[in-house]
mmCIF file of C-alpha atoms in Angstrom:
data_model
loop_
_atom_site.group_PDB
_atom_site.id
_atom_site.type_symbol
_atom_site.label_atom_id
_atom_site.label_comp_id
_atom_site.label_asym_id
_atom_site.label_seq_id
_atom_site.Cartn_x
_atom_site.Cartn_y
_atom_site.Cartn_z
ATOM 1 C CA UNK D 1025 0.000 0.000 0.000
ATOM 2 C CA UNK D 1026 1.312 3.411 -0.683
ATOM 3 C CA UNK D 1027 1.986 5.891 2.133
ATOM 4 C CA UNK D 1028 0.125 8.325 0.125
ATOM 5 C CA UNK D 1029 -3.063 6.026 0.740
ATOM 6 C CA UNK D 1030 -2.504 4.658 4.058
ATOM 7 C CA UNK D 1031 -3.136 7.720 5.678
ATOM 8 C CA UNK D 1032 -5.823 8.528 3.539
ATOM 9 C CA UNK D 1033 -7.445 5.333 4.818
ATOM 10 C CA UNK D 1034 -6.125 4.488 7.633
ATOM 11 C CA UNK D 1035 -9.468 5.362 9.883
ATOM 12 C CA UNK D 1036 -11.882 3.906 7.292
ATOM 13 C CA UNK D 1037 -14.172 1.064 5.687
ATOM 14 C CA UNK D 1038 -16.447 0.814 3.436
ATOM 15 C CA UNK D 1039 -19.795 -1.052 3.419
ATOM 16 C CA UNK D 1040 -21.723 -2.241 0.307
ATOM 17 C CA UNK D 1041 -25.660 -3.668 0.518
ATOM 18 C CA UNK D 1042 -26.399 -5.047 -2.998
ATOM 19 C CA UNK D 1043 -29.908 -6.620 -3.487
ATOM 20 C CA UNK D 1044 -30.881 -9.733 -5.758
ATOM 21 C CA UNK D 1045 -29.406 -8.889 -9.058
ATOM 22 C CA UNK D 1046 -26.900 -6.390 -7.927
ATOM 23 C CA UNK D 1047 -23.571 -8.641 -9.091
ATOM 24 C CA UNK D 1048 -23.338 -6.342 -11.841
ATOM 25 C CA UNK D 1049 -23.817 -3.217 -10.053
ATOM 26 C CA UNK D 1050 -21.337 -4.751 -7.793
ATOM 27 C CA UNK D 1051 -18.865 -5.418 -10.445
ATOM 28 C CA UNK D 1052 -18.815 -1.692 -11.769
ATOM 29 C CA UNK D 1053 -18.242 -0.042 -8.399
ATOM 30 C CA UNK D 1054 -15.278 -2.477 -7.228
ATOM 31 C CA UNK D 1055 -13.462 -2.559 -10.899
ATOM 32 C CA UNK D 1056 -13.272 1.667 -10.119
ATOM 33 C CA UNK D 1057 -11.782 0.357 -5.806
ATOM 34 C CA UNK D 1058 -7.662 0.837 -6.471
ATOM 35 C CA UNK D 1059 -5.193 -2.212 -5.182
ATOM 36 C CA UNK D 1060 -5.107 -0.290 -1.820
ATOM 37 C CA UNK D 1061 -8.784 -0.294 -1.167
ATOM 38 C CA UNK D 1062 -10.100 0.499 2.167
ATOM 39 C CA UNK D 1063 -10.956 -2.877 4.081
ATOM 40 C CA UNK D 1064 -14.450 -3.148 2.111
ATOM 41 C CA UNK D 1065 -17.257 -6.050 3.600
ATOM 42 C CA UNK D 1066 -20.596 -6.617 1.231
ATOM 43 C CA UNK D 1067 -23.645 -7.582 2.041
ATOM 44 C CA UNK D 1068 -25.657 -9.782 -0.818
ATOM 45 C CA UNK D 1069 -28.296 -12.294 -0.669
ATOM 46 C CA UNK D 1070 -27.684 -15.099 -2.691
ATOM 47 C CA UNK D 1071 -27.120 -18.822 -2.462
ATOM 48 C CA UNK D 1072 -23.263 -19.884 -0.697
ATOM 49 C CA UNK D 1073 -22.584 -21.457 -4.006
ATOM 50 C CA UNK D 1074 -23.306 -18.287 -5.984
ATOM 51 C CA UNK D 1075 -21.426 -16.161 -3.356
ATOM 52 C CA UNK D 1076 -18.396 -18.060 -3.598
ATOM 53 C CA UNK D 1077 -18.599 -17.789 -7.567
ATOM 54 C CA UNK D 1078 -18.970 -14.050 -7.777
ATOM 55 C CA UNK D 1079 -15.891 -13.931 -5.211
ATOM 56 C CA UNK D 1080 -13.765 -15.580 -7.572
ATOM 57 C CA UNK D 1081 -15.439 -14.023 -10.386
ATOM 58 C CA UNK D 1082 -14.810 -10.247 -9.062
ATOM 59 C CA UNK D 1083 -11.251 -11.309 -7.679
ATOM 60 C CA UNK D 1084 -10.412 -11.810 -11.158
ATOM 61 C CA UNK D 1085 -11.642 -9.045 -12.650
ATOM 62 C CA UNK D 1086 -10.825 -5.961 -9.766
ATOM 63 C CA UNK D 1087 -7.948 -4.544 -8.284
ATOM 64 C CA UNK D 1088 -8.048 -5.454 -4.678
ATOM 65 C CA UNK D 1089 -8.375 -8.911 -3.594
ATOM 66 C CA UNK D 1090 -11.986 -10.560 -3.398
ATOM 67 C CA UNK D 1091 -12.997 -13.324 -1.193
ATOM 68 C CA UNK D 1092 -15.966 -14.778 1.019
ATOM 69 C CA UNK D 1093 -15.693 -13.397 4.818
ATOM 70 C CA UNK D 1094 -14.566 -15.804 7.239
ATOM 71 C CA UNK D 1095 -15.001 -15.323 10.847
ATOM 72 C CA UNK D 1096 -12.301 -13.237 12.717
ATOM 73 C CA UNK D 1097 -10.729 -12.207 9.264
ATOM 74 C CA UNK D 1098 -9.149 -8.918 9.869
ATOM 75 C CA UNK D 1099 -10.289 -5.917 8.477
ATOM 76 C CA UNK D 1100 -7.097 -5.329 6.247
ATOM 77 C CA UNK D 1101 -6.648 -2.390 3.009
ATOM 78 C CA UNK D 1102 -6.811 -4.129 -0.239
ATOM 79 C CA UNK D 1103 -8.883 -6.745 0.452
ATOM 80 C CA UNK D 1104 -13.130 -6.990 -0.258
ATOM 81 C CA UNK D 1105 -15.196 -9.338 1.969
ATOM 82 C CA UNK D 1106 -18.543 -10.642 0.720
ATOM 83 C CA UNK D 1107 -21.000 -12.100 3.515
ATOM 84 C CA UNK D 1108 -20.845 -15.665 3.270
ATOM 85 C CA UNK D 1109 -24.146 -16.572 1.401
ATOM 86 C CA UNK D 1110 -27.371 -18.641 2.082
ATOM 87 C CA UNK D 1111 -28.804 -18.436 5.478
ATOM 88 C CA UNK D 1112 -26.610 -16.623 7.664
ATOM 89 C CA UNK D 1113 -25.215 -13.847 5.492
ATOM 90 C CA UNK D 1114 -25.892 -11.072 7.874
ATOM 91 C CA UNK D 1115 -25.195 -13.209 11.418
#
């Protein structure tokens, strides 16, 4: 991360609530997120299967590194967290 952009975001995440259909909408906002992202967690019903997919799917196509949440992962720049899907996405 660049010292330019640490401080800038140092102090700061970023949330994202996406409904049913929003993988797209999700795609165009996180391909604009640089490498050095604030610590970003997202929020989108869908199956776990689909979840997992679109992780791998947007890690491939954006900047910062995409993955499903796991608990006590630490809130780290660069990296985007979706909710693990199905049941307990919000838990």
């Amino acid at each position: 991360m660049s010292a330019a952009s640490q401080n800038v975001f140092s102090d700061r995440i970023v949330a994202i609530g996406a409904s049913t259909g929003g993988e797209e909408a999700l795609l165009e906002v996180l391909s604009h997120f640089p490498r050095d992202c604030p610590p970003t967690v997202v929020a989108l019903p869908a199956p776990e299967h689909v979840t997992a997919a679109l992780a791998a799917r947007l890690d491939t196509l954006c900047e910062p590194h995409v993955t499903v949440a796991q608990d006590s992962a630490p809130l780290t720049p660069g990296q985007v967290w979706l909710a693990p899907g199905g049941s307990a996405h919000l838990e």
